[in-house]
Amino acid sequence: MASSIRIALQKSGRLSEDSYQLFKACGIRFDYGTGKLKSVSSNFPAEFLFLRDDDIPGYVEDGVADLGIVGENVAVETGRQVTTVHKLGFSKCRLSIAIPRGDAYNGIGDLQGKNIATSYPNLLGNYLAGEGVQAHIHEISGSVEIAPSIGLAEAVCDIVSSGSTLMSNGLKEVETIFRSEAVMIAHASLSAEKQALLDQLLFRINAVQAAKN
Ligand code: PRT
Ligand code: ZN
């Protein structure tokens, strides 16, 4: 049987449309947005899986998918053993620490002993350890920005893009701990056939990116 490559994309979210448009610009056709969890390309030896972004690094580590597109924030937070093969230039954002607008801030040392709510305990924990700050990390899976106003935490660490969510929740950004964009990740040891397909794909992606600049 001829080799084919399996690519995991976010089913529905901020990465989905740009991921699809990237493959479209590369001339790779597949059904997208039909509610199906799987789609086979009609003109490239690839099969697409549509998943929650958080699950993609694990699928790629296990080799259930050969490639995937996720935010670097998710790729790093999950700690899975995958190879980042290409930066894609979309879904740019940053992971930042924010505190109530009216609170004084003189530097990272002010967070010593504080409660910080986040969905990124590993990225935050590593950053604080590197700064020599001990804080209590409260892992919550969503609506992180309301944590200070309901008394759950004195600070938050969350994804910021325009900054308007922080502002509308009465918070100000005090530290940027990580900068992220969408990346293509790959299984750590692809077969020679799959590596050749990845090389073809990266050749097309580079051409698309060069044409844009
Ligand atoms: O359902 P699934 O688990 O697949 O999706 P998800 O809800 O976990 O992720 P999704 O679709 O929200 O985001 C996917 C990826 O997009 C993230 O992992 C980031 O790499 C990237 N990205 C880019 C963002 C943002 N911009 C962003 N603004 N992810 C989240 N946000 C959220 C943020 O959490 C905050 O609530 O938007 C709000 C802040 O936006 P501003 O513009 O108000 O600052
Ligand atoms: Zn997610």
CSV table of C-alpha atoms and ligand atoms in Angstrom, one decimal:
chain,number,residue,atom,x,y,z
A,1,MET,CA,0.0,0.0,0.0
A,2,ALA,CA,1.3,3.5,-0.9
A,3,SER,CA,2.3,5.6,2.2
A,4,SER,CA,0.0,8.3,3.4
A,5,ILE,CA,0.6,10.9,6.2
A,6,ARG,CA,-1.9,11.6,9.0
A,7,ILE,CA,-2.3,15.2,10.1
A,8,ALA,CA,-4.2,16.3,13.2
A,9,LEU,CA,-5.9,19.7,13.1
A,10,GLN,CA,-8.0,21.6,15.6
A,11,LYS,CA,-11.6,20.7,15.1
A,12,SER,CA,-13.2,24.0,15.8
A,13,GLY,CA,-11.4,27.0,17.3
A,14,ARG,CA,-8.9,29.8,16.7
A,15,LEU,CA,-6.4,27.6,14.7
A,16,SER,CA,-9.0,25.8,12.5
A,17,GLU,CA,-9.6,28.2,9.7
A,18,ASP,CA,-6.0,29.3,9.2
A,19,SER,CA,-4.8,25.7,9.3
A,20,TYR,CA,-7.3,24.8,6.6
A,21,GLN,CA,-6.4,27.8,4.5
A,22,LEU,CA,-2.7,26.9,4.7
A,23,PHE,CA,-3.4,23.5,3.2
A,24,LYS,CA,-5.7,25.0,0.6
A,25,ALA,CA,-3.0,27.5,-0.4
A,26,CYS,CA,-0.6,24.5,-0.7
A,27,GLY,CA,-3.1,23.0,-3.2
A,28,ILE,CA,-4.2,20.2,-0.8
A,29,ARG,CA,-7.9,19.6,-0.9
A,30,PHE,CA,-10.0,17.9,1.8
A,31,ASP,CA,-13.4,18.2,3.3
A,32,TYR,CA,-13.5,20.5,6.3
A,33,GLY,CA,-16.2,21.8,8.6
A,34,THR,CA,-18.6,19.0,7.8
A,35,GLY,CA,-18.7,17.8,11.4
A,36,LYS,CA,-16.8,14.6,10.4
A,37,LEU,CA,-13.7,13.7,12.5
A,38,LYS,CA,-11.7,12.4,9.6
A,39,SER,CA,-11.2,13.4,6.0
A,40,VAL,CA,-9.0,12.0,3.2
A,41,SER,CA,-7.4,14.4,0.8
A,42,SER,CA,-8.5,13.9,-2.8
A,43,ASN,CA,-5.2,15.0,-4.3
A,44,PHE,CA,-2.4,14.4,-1.7
A,45,PRO,CA,-1.6,11.2,0.2
A,46,ALA,CA,-2.8,12.7,3.5
A,47,GLU,CA,-5.6,12.0,6.0
A,48,PHE,CA,-6.8,14.7,8.4
A,49,LEU,CA,-8.1,14.2,11.9
A,50,PHE,CA,-10.1,16.9,13.6
A,51,LEU,CA,-9.4,17.0,17.4
A,52,ARG,CA,-9.3,19.3,20.5
A,53,ASP,CA,-6.1,21.2,20.3
A,54,ASP,CA,-5.0,19.9,23.8
A,55,ASP,CA,-5.1,16.3,22.6
A,56,ILE,CA,-3.0,16.9,19.4
A,57,PRO,CA,0.5,16.7,21.0
A,58,GLY,CA,-0.3,13.4,22.7
A,59,TYR,CA,-1.7,11.9,19.4
A,60,VAL,CA,1.5,13.0,17.6
A,61,GLU,CA,3.8,11.7,20.4
A,62,ASP,CA,2.0,8.3,20.2
A,63,GLY,CA,2.2,8.2,16.4
A,64,VAL,CA,-1.6,8.0,16.0
A,65,ALA,CA,-1.0,11.2,14.0
A,66,ASP,CA,2.2,11.9,12.2
A,67,LEU,CA,1.8,15.7,12.1
A,68,GLY,CA,-0.3,18.2,13.9
A,69,ILE,CA,-0.9,22.0,14.1
A,70,VAL,CA,-1.1,23.6,17.6
A,71,GLY,CA,-0.1,26.8,19.4
A,72,GLU,CA,3.4,26.6,20.8
A,73,ASN,CA,1.8,27.3,24.2
A,74,VAL,CA,0.0,24.0,24.0
A,75,ALA,CA,2.9,22.1,22.5
A,76,VAL,CA,5.2,23.2,25.4
A,77,GLU,CA,2.6,23.0,28.2
A,78,THR,CA,1.7,19.4,27.5
A,79,GLY,CA,5.4,18.4,27.6
A,80,ARG,CA,4.9,15.7,25.0
A,81,GLN,CA,8.0,14.4,23.1
A,82,VAL,CA,7.3,15.8,19.6
A,83,THR,CA,9.4,17.7,17.1
A,84,THR,CA,8.5,21.3,16.1
A,85,VAL,CA,9.2,21.3,12.4
A,86,HIS,CA,7.9,24.7,11.3
A,87,LYS,CA,6.6,28.0,12.6
A,88,LEU,CA,3.4,28.9,10.7
A,89,GLY,CA,3.1,32.6,11.5
A,90,PHE,CA,-0.6,32.7,12.5
A,91,SER,CA,-2.5,32.6,15.9
A,92,LYS,CA,0.2,34.8,17.4
A,93,CYS,CA,-0.4,35.5,21.1
A,94,ARG,CA,1.5,35.7,24.4
A,95,LEU,CA,1.1,34.1,27.8
A,96,SER,CA,1.1,36.8,30.4
A,97,ILE,CA,0.7,37.4,34.1
A,98,ALA,CA,-2.0,40.0,35.0
A,99,ILE,CA,-3.2,41.6,38.3
A,100,PRO,CA,-6.0,43.9,39.2
A,101,ARG,CA,-5.6,47.3,37.6
A,102,GLY,CA,-5.5,49.2,40.9
A,103,ASP,CA,-2.8,47.0,42.5
A,104,ALA,CA,0.7,48.2,42.8
A,105,TYR,CA,3.4,46.3,41.0
A,106,ASN,CA,7.2,46.7,41.4
A,107,GLY,CA,8.4,43.5,39.8
A,108,ILE,CA,8.1,39.7,39.8
A,109,GLY,CA,9.1,39.5,43.5
A,110,ASP,CA,5.6,41.0,44.3
A,111,LEU,CA,4.1,37.6,43.3
A,112,GLN,CA,5.9,35.8,46.1
A,113,GLY,CA,3.4,33.8,48.1
A,114,LYS,CA,0.5,34.9,45.9
A,115,ASN,CA,-2.3,32.7,44.4
A,116,ILE,CA,-2.1,32.7,40.6
A,117,ALA,CA,-4.9,31.1,38.5
A,118,THR,CA,-4.0,29.6,35.1
A,119,SER,CA,-4.6,26.9,32.6
A,120,TYR,CA,-0.8,26.7,32.0
A,121,PRO,CA,0.6,25.4,35.3
A,122,ASN,CA,3.8,24.0,33.7
A,123,LEU,CA,4.8,27.1,31.7
A,124,LEU,CA,4.0,29.3,34.7
A,125,GLY,CA,5.7,27.0,37.2
A,126,ASN,CA,8.9,26.9,35.1
A,127,TYR,CA,8.9,30.6,34.7
A,128,LEU,CA,8.4,31.3,38.4
A,129,ALA,CA,11.1,28.8,39.3
A,130,GLY,CA,13.5,30.5,36.9
A,131,GLU,CA,12.8,33.8,38.6
A,132,GLY,CA,13.1,32.3,42.1
A,133,VAL,CA,9.6,33.1,43.0
A,134,GLN,CA,7.3,30.8,45.0
A,135,ALA,CA,3.6,31.2,44.4
A,136,HIS,CA,0.5,29.0,44.6
A,137,ILE,CA,-0.6,27.9,41.2
A,138,HIS,CA,-4.3,27.2,40.9
A,139,GLU,CA,-5.0,25.3,37.7
A,140,ILE,CA,-8.4,26.1,36.2
A,141,SER,CA,-9.5,25.1,32.7
A,142,GLY,CA,-11.3,28.3,31.6
A,143,SER,CA,-12.6,31.8,32.5
A,144,VAL,CA,-9.3,32.4,34.2
A,145,GLU,CA,-9.7,36.2,34.0
A,146,ILE,CA,-12.6,36.3,36.5
A,147,ALA,CA,-10.5,34.5,39.3
A,148,PRO,CA,-9.3,37.8,41.0
A,149,SER,CA,-12.8,39.3,41.1
A,150,ILE,CA,-14.3,36.2,42.7
A,151,GLY,CA,-11.5,36.0,45.3
A,152,LEU,CA,-9.9,32.8,43.9
A,153,ALA,CA,-6.5,34.4,43.2
A,154,GLU,CA,-4.6,37.6,43.3
A,155,ALA,CA,-3.2,37.2,39.8
A,156,VAL,CA,-3.8,35.3,36.6
A,157,CYS,CA,-1.6,33.9,33.9
A,158,ASP,CA,-3.4,33.6,30.6
A,159,ILE,CA,-3.2,34.0,26.8
A,160,VAL,CA,-3.4,37.6,25.6
A,161,SER,CA,-3.8,38.8,22.1
A,162,SER,CA,-5.4,42.2,21.9
A,163,GLY,CA,-5.6,42.7,25.6
A,164,SER,CA,-9.2,43.6,25.6
A,165,THR,CA,-10.3,40.6,27.7
A,166,LEU,CA,-7.9,41.6,30.5
A,167,MET,CA,-9.1,45.2,30.3
A,168,SER,CA,-12.7,44.3,30.5
A,169,ASN,CA,-12.0,42.2,33.6
A,170,GLY,CA,-10.2,45.1,35.3
A,171,LEU,CA,-6.8,43.5,34.9
A,172,LYS,CA,-3.4,44.8,33.8
A,173,GLU,CA,-0.6,42.8,32.2
A,174,VAL,CA,2.6,42.9,34.3
A,175,GLU,CA,4.8,40.1,32.9
A,176,THR,CA,4.9,38.3,29.5
A,177,ILE,CA,6.2,34.8,30.1
A,178,PHE,CA,5.9,33.2,26.7
A,179,ARG,CA,5.3,34.2,23.1
A,180,SER,CA,3.4,31.8,20.8
A,181,GLU,CA,2.3,31.2,17.3
A,182,ALA,CA,0.9,28.2,15.5
A,183,VAL,CA,3.5,25.5,14.8
A,184,MET,CA,3.6,22.2,12.9
A,185,ILE,CA,4.7,19.4,15.1
A,186,ALA,CA,5.8,15.9,14.0
A,187,HIS,CA,6.2,12.5,15.5
A,188,ALA,CA,9.8,12.0,16.7
A,189,SER,CA,10.6,9.2,14.3
A,190,LEU,CA,8.8,9.2,11.0
A,191,SER,CA,9.4,6.5,8.5
A,192,ALA,CA,11.4,7.4,5.4
A,193,GLU,CA,8.2,7.5,3.3
A,194,LYS,CA,6.4,9.8,5.7
A,195,GLN,CA,9.5,12.0,6.1
A,196,ALA,CA,9.5,12.4,2.3
A,197,LEU,CA,5.8,13.5,2.4
A,198,LEU,CA,6.6,15.9,5.2
A,199,ASP,CA,9.4,17.3,3.1
A,200,GLN,CA,7.1,17.8,0.1
A,201,LEU,CA,4.6,19.5,2.4
A,202,LEU,CA,7.2,21.8,3.9
A,203,PHE,CA,8.4,22.7,0.5
A,204,ARG,CA,4.9,23.9,-0.5
A,205,ILE,CA,4.4,25.7,2.9
A,206,ASN,CA,7.7,27.6,2.4
A,207,ALA,CA,6.6,28.6,-1.1
A,208,VAL,CA,3.2,29.8,0.2
A,209,GLN,CA,5.0,31.8,3.0
A,210,ALA,CA,7.5,33.3,0.6
A,211,ALA,CA,4.8,34.4,-1.7
A,212,LYS,CA,3.0,36.2,1.2
A,213,ASN,CA,6.1,38.2,2.2
B,1,PRT,O1,-11.8,23.4,21.9
B,1,PRT,P1,-10.3,23.4,21.9
B,1,PRT,O2,-9.7,22.8,23.1
B,1,PRT,O3,-9.7,22.8,20.6
B,1,PRT,O4,-9.8,24.9,21.8
B,1,PRT,P2,-9.4,26.0,22.9
B,1,PRT,O5,-10.6,26.7,23.3
B,1,PRT,O6,-8.5,25.4,23.9
B,1,PRT,O7,-8.4,26.9,22.1
B,1,PRT,P3,-8.7,28.2,21.2
B,1,PRT,O8,-9.4,27.8,19.9
B,1,PRT,O9,-9.3,29.3,22.0
B,1,PRT,O10,-7.2,28.7,20.9
B,1,PRT,C1,-6.3,27.9,20.2
B,1,PRT,C2,-4.9,28.5,20.2
B,1,PRT,O11,-5.0,29.8,19.6
B,1,PRT,C3,-4.4,28.8,21.6
B,1,PRT,O12,-3.7,27.7,22.1
B,1,PRT,C4,-3.3,29.9,21.2
B,1,PRT,O13,-2.1,29.3,20.8
B,1,PRT,C5,-4.0,30.7,20.1
B,1,PRT,N1,-4.6,32.0,20.5
B,1,PRT,C6,-4.3,33.1,19.8
B,1,PRT,C7,-5.4,32.3,21.5
B,1,PRT,C8,-5.7,33.6,21.4
B,1,PRT,N2,-5.0,34.2,20.3
B,1,PRT,C9,-6.6,34.2,22.4
B,1,PRT,N3,-6.8,35.4,22.3
B,1,PRT,N4,-6.0,31.5,22.4
B,1,PRT,C10,-6.8,32.0,23.3
B,1,PRT,N5,-7.2,33.4,23.3
B,1,PRT,C11,-8.1,33.8,24.4
B,1,PRT,C12,-7.5,33.9,25.8
B,1,PRT,O14,-7.6,32.7,26.5
B,1,PRT,C13,-8.4,35.0,26.4
B,1,PRT,O15,-9.6,34.4,27.0
B,1,PRT,O16,-8.7,35.0,24.1
B,1,PRT,C14,-8.8,35.8,25.2
B,1,PRT,C15,-7.8,37.0,25.1
B,1,PRT,O17,-7.9,37.6,23.9
B,1,PRT,P4,-7.8,39.2,23.8
B,1,PRT,O18,-7.7,39.5,22.3
B,1,PRT,O19,-9.0,39.8,24.5
B,1,PRT,O20,-6.5,39.6,24.5
B,2,ZN,ZN,-8.0,23.5,24.0
